[in-house]
mmCIF file of C-alpha atoms and ligand atoms in Angstrom:
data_model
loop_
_atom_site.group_PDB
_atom_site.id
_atom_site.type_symbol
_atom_site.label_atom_id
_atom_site.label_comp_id
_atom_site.label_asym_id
_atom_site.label_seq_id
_atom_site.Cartn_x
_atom_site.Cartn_y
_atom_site.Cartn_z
ATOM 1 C CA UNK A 1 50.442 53.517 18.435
ATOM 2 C CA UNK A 2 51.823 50.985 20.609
ATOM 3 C CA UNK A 3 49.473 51.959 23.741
ATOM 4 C CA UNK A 4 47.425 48.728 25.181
ATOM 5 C CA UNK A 5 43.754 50.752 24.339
ATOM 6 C CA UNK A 6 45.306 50.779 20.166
ATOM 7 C CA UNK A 7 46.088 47.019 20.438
ATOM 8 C CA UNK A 8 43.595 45.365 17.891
ATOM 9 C CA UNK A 9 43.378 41.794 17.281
ATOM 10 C CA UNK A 10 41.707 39.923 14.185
ATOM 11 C CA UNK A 11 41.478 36.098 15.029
ATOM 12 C CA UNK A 12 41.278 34.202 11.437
ATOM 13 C CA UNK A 13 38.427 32.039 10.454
ATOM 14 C CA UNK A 14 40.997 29.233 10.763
ATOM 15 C CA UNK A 15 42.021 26.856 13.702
ATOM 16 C CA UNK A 16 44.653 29.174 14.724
ATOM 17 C CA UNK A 17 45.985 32.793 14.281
ATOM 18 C CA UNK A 18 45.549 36.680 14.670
ATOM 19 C CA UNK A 19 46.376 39.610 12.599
ATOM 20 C CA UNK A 20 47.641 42.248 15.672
ATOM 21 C CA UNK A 21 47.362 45.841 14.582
ATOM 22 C CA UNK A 22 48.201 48.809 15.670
ATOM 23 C CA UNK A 23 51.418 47.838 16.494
ATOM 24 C CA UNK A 24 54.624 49.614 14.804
ATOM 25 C CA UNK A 25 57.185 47.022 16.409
ATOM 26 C CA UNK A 26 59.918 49.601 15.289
ATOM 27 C CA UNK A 27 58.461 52.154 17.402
ATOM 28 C CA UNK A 28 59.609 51.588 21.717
ATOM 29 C CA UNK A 29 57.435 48.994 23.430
ATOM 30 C CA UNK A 30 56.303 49.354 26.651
ATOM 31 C CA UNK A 31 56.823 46.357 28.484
ATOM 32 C CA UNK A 32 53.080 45.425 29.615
ATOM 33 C CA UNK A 33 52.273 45.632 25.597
ATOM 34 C CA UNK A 34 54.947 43.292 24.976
ATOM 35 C CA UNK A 35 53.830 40.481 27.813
ATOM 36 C CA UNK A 36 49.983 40.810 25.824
ATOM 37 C CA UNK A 37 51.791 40.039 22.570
ATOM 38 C CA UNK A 38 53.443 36.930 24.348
ATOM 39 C CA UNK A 39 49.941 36.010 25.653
ATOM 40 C CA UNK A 40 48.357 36.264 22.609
ATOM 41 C CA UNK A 41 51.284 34.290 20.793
ATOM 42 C CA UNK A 42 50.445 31.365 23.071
ATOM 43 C CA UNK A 43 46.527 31.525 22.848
ATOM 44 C CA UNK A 44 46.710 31.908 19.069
ATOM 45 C CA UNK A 45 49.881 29.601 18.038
ATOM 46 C CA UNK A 46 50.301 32.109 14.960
ATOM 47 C CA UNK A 47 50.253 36.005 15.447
ATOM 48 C CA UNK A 48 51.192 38.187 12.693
ATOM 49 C CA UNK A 49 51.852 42.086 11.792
ATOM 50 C CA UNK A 50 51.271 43.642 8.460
ATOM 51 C CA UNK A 51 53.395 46.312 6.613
ATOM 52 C CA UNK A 52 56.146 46.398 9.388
ATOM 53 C CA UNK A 53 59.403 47.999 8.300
ATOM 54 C CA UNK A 54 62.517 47.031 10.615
ATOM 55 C CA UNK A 55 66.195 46.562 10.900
ATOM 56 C CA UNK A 56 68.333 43.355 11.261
ATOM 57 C CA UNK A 57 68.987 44.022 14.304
ATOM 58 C CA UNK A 58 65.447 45.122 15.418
ATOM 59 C CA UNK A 59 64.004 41.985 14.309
ATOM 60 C CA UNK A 60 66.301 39.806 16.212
ATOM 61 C CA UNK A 61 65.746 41.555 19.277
ATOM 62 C CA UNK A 62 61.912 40.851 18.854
ATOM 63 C CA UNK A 63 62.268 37.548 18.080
ATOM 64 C CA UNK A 64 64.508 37.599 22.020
ATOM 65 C CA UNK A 65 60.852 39.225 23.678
ATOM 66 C CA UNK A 66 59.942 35.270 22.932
ATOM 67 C CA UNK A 67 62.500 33.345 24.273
ATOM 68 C CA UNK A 68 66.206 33.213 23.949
ATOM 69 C CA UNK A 69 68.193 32.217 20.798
ATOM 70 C CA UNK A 70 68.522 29.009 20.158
ATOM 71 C CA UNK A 71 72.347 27.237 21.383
ATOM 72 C CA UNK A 72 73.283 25.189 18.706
ATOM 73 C CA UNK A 73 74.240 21.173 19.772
ATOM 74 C CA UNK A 74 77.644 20.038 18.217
ATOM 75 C CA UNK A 75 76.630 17.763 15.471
ATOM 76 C CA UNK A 76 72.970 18.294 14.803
ATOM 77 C CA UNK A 77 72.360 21.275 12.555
ATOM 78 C CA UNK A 78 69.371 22.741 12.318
ATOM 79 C CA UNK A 79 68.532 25.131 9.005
ATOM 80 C CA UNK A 80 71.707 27.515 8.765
ATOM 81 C CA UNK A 81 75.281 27.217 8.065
ATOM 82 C CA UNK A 82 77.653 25.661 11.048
ATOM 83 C CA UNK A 83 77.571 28.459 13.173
ATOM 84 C CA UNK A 84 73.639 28.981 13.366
ATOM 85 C CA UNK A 85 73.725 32.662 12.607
ATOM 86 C CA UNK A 86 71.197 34.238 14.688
ATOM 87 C CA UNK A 87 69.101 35.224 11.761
ATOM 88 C CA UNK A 88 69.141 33.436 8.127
ATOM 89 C CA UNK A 89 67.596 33.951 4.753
ATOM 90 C CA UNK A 90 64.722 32.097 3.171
ATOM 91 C CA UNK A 91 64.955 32.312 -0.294
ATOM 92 C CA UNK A 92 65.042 30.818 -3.262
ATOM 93 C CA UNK A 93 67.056 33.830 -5.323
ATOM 94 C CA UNK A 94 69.753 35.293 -2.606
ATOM 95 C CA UNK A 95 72.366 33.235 -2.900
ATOM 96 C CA UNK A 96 73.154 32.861 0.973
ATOM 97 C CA UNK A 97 69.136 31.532 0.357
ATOM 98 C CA UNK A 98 68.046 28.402 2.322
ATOM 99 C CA UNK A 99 65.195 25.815 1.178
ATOM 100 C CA UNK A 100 65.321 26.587 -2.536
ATOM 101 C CA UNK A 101 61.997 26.512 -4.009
ATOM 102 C CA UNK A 102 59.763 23.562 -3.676
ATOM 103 C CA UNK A 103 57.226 22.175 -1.591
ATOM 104 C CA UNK A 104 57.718 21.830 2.372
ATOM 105 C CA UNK A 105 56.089 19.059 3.819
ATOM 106 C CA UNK A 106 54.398 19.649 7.445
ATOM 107 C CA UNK A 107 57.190 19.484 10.573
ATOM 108 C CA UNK A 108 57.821 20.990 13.556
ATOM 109 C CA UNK A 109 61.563 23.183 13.819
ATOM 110 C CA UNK A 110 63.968 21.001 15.630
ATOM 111 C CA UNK A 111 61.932 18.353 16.769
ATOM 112 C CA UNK A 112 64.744 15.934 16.493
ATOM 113 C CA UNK A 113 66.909 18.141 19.314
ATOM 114 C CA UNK A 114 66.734 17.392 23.139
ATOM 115 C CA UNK A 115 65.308 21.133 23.381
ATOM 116 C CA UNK A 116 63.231 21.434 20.129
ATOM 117 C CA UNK A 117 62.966 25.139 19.240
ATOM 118 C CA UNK A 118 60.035 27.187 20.801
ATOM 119 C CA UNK A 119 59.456 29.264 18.013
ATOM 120 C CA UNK A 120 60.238 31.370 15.040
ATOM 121 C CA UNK A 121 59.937 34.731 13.752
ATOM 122 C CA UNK A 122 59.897 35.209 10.125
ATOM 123 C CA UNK A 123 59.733 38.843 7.909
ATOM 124 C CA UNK A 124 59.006 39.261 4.411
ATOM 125 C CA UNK A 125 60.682 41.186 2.257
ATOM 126 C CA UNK A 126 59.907 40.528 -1.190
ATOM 127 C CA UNK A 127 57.057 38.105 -1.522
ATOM 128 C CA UNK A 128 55.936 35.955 -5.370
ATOM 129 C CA UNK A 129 52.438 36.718 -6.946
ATOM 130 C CA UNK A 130 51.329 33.415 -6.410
ATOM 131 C CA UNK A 131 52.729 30.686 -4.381
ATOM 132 C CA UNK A 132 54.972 30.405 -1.819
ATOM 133 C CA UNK A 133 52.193 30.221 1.302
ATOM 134 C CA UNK A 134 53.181 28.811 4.373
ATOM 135 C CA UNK A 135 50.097 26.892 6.683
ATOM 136 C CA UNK A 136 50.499 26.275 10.401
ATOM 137 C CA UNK A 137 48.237 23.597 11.928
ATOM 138 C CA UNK A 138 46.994 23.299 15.344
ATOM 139 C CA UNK A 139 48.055 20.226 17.004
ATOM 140 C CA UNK A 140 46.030 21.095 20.462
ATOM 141 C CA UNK A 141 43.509 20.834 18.439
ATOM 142 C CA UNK A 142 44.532 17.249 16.938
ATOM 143 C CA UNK A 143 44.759 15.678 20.170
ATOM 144 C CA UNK A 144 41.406 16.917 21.290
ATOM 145 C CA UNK A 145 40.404 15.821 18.103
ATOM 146 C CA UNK A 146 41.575 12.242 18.653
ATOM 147 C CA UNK A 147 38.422 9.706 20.234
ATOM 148 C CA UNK A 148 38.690 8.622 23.977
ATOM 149 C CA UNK A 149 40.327 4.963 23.164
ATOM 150 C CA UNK A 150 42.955 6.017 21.151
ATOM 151 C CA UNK A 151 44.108 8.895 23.383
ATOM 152 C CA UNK A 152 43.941 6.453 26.238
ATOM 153 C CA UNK A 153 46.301 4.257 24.096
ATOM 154 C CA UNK A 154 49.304 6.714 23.328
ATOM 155 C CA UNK A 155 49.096 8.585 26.495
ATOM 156 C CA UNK A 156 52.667 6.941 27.476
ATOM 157 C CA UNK A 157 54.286 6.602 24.187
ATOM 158 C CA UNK A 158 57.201 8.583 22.760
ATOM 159 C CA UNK A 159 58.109 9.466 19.325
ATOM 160 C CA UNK A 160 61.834 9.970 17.573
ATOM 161 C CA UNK A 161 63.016 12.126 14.714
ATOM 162 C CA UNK A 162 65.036 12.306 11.981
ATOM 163 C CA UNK A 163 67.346 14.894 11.371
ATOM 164 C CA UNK A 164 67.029 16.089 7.980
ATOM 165 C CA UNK A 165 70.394 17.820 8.119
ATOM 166 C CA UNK A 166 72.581 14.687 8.980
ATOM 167 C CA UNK A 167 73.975 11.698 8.038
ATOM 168 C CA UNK A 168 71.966 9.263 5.603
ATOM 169 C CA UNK A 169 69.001 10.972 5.716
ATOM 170 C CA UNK A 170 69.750 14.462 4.513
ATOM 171 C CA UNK A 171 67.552 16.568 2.592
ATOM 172 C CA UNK A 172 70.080 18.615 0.056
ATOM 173 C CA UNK A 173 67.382 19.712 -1.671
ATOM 174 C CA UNK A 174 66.216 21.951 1.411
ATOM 175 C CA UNK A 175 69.272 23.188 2.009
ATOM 176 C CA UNK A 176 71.098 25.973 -0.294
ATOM 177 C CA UNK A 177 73.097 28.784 0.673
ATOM 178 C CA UNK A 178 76.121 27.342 3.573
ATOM 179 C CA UNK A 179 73.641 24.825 5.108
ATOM 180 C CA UNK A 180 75.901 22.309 6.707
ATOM 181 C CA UNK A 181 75.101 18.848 6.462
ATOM 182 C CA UNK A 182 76.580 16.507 9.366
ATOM 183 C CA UNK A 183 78.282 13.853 8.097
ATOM 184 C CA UNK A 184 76.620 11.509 10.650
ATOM 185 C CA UNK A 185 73.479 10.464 12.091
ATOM 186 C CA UNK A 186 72.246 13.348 14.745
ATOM 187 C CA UNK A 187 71.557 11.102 17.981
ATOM 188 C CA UNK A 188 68.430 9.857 19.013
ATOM 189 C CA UNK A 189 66.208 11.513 21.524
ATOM 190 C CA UNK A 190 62.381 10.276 22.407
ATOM 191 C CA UNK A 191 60.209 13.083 23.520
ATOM 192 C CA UNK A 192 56.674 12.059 24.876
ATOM 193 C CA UNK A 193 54.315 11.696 21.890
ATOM 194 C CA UNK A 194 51.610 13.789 23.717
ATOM 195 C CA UNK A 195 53.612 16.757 25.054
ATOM 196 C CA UNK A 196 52.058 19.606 27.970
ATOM 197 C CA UNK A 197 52.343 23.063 26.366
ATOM 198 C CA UNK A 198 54.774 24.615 29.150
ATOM 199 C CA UNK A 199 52.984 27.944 29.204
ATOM 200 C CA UNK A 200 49.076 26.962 28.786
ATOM 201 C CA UNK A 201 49.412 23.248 30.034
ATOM 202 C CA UNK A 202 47.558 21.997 27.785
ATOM 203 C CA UNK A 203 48.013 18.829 25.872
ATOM 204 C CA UNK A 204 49.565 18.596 22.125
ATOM 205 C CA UNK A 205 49.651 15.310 19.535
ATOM 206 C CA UNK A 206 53.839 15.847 19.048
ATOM 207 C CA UNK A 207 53.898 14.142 15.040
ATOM 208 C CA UNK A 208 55.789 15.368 12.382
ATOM 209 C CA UNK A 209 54.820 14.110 8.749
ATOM 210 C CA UNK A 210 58.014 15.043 7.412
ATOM 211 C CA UNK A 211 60.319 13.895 10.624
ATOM 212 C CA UNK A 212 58.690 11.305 13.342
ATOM 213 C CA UNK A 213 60.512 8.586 13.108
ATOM 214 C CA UNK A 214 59.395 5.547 15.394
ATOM 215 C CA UNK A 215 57.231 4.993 18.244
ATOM 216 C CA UNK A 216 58.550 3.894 21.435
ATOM 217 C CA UNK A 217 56.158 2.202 24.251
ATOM 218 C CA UNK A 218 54.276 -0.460 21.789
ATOM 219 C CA UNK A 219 56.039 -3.912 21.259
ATOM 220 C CA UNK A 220 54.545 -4.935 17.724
ATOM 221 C CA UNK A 221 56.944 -2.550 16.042
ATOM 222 C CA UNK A 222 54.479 -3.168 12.600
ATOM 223 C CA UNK A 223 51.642 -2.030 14.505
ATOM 224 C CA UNK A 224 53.912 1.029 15.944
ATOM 225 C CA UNK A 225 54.424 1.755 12.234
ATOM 226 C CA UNK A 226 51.059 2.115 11.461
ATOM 227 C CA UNK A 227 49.576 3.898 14.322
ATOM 228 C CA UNK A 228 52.388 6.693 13.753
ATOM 229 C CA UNK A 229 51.190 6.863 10.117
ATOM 230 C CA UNK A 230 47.643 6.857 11.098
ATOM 231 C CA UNK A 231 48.912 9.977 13.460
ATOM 232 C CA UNK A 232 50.702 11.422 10.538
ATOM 233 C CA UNK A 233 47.225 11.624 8.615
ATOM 234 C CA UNK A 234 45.771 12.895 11.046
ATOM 235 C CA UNK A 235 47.434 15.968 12.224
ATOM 236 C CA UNK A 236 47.603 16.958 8.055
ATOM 237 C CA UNK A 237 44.075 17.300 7.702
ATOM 238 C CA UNK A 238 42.849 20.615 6.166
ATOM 239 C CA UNK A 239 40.496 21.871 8.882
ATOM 240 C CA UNK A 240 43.265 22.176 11.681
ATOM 241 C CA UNK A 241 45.676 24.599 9.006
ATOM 242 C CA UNK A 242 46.015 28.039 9.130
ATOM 243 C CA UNK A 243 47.158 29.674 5.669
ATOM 244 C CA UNK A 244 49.200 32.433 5.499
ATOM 245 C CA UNK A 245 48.994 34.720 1.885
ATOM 246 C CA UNK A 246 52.346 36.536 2.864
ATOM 247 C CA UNK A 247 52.596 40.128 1.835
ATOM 248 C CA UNK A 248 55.921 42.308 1.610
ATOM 249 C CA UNK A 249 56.541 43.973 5.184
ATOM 250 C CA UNK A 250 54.826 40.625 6.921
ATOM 251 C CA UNK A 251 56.115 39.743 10.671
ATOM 252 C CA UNK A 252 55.003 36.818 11.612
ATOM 253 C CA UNK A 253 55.969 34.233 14.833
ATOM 254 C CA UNK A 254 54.974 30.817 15.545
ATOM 255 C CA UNK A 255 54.959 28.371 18.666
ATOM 256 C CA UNK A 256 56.423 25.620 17.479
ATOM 257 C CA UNK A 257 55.845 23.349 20.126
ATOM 258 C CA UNK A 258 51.987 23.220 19.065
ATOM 259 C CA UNK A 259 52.435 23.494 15.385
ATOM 260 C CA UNK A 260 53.305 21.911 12.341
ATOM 261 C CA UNK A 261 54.376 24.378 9.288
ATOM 262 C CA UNK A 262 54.404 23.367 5.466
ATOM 263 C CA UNK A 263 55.320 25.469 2.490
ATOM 264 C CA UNK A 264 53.473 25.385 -1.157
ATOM 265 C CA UNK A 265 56.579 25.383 -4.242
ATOM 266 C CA UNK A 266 57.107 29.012 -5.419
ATOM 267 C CA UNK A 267 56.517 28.962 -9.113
ATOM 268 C CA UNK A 268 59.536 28.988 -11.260
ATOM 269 C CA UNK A 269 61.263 32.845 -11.975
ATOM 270 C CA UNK A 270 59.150 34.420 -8.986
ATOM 271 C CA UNK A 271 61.255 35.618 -6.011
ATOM 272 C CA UNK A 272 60.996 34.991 -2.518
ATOM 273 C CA UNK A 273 63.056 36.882 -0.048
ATOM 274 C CA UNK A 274 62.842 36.449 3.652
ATOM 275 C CA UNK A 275 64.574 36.738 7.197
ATOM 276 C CA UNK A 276 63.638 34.365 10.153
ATOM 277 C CA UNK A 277 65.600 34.139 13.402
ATOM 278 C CA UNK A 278 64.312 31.375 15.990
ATOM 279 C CA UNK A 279 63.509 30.833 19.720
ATOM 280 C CA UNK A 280 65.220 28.222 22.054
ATOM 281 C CA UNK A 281 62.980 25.895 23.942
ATOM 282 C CA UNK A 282 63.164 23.393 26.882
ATOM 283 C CA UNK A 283 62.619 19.720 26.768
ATOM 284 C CA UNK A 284 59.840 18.363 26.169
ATOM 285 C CA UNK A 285 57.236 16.995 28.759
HETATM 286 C C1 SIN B 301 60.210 26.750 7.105
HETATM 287 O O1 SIN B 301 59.738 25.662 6.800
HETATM 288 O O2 SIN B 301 60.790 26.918 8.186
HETATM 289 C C2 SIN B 301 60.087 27.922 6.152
HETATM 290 C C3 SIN B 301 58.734 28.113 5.646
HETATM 291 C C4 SIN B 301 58.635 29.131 4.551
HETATM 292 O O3 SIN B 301 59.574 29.319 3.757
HETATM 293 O O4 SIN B 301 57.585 29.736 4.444
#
């Protein structure tokens, strides 16, 4: 257990994600073993470990092998209470529980920051019988996927957000437990539509269904409209998701600068009961 030789990996038949075994990330980890996990984290976008048992603290100091915590911006919350406790509950029973229990349309964490967040880590404790799946799609793959012309023609654009958390806009219903809500509008910042992943280099279509806001770059601001909508399509198409039937004792981290994540509703008197801490990131290029 945790030697390199033990490390197993199971890519899924999806467009991104591994299963890593024989891992017991309670158990010390040598340092080399911990650089492969951050390798494979960035070749597979989604890398997950089954029947893991560990502490609070334990999991945030996992989640820190990935990047550093995220520092909050005055004024433009991201899920969590005002003071962005370094790990929060997911749940739609606890009653410090965030996002309640509905449907999560596809975004990226934090997208509407100047640093959007790198990543998360999320652990599940108590998991429903049916529902409740989260999908991660590959948006490396969605530029690739994009023809010649069209890639040509957003190559300079950038996109803004909406924060979900603030002013007009907010979403109460994914909120719950001490989510704070700014009272105003989070300000604006454009990151480049088609971003460079800062580890691998390569190149990622940056759209959010559920936050992208407005194209900057094209004049016509109709046509703007419905180019980002035709973007918004296309990064939600089946083939480039990835989803995740969570089981109790699941540790799972994302790169959320090449993903979008969505969440199906949890059915009505089934509980749902887990952590997730998240990683800072840089601005975007
Ligand atoms: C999230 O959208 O960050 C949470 C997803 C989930 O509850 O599975």
């Amino acid at each position: 257990m945790n030697r390199l030789q033990d490390l197993g990996i199971k890519p899924t038949q999806s467009a991104l994600g591994a299963e890593i075994t024989g891992i017991d990330l309670n158990q010390p980890m040598p340092g080399e073993l911990i650089h492969r996990l951050i390798k494979l984290w960035e070749k597979y976008h989604v890398i997950f470990f089954r029947g893991q048992s560990v502490s609070p603290e334990r999991h945030i100091q996992i989640s820190q092998w990935f990047g550093p915590r995220h520092a909050g911006y005055e004024n433009m919350p991201i899920l969590g209470d005002s003071t962005q406790p370094e790990m929060i509950t997911i749940s739609n029973v606890e009653s410090d529980g965030l996002l309640g229990g509905g449907y999560i349309e596809p975004h990226q964490d934090g997208v509407y920051l100047p640093t959007p967040l790198a990543g998360a880590m999320m652990r599940a404790v108590e998991v429903p019988e049916s529902g409740g799946d989260t999908s991660w799609s590959n948006l490396i793959l969605a530029y690739q996927e994009l023809p010649v012309m069209l890639k040509r023609k957003i190559r300079n654009l950038r996109v803004t957000a909406t924060n979900i958390y603030a002013g007009k806009t907010s979403r109460t219903d994914l909120g719950g437990g001490k989510q704070f809500f700014a009272p105003d509008e989070s300000p604006v910042y454009a990151h480049p539509l088609v971003r460079v992943h800062p580890a691998t280099g390569k190149r990622i279509l940056w759209v959010s269904p559920l936050n992208s806001e407005r194209l900057e770059g094209i004049r016509n601001q109709v046509e703007a409209n419905e180019l980002l909508d035709t973007l918004k399509k296309h990064v939600d198409q089946d083939h480039l998701y990835y989803r995740h039937r969570w089981e109790a004792g699941d540790i799972l981290i994302w790169d959320n600068r090449c993903c979008n994540h969505k969440r199906d509703a949890i059915p009505e008197g089934q509980r749902r009961v887990f952590y997730r801490t998240v990683i800072g990131g840089s601005r975007p290029f």
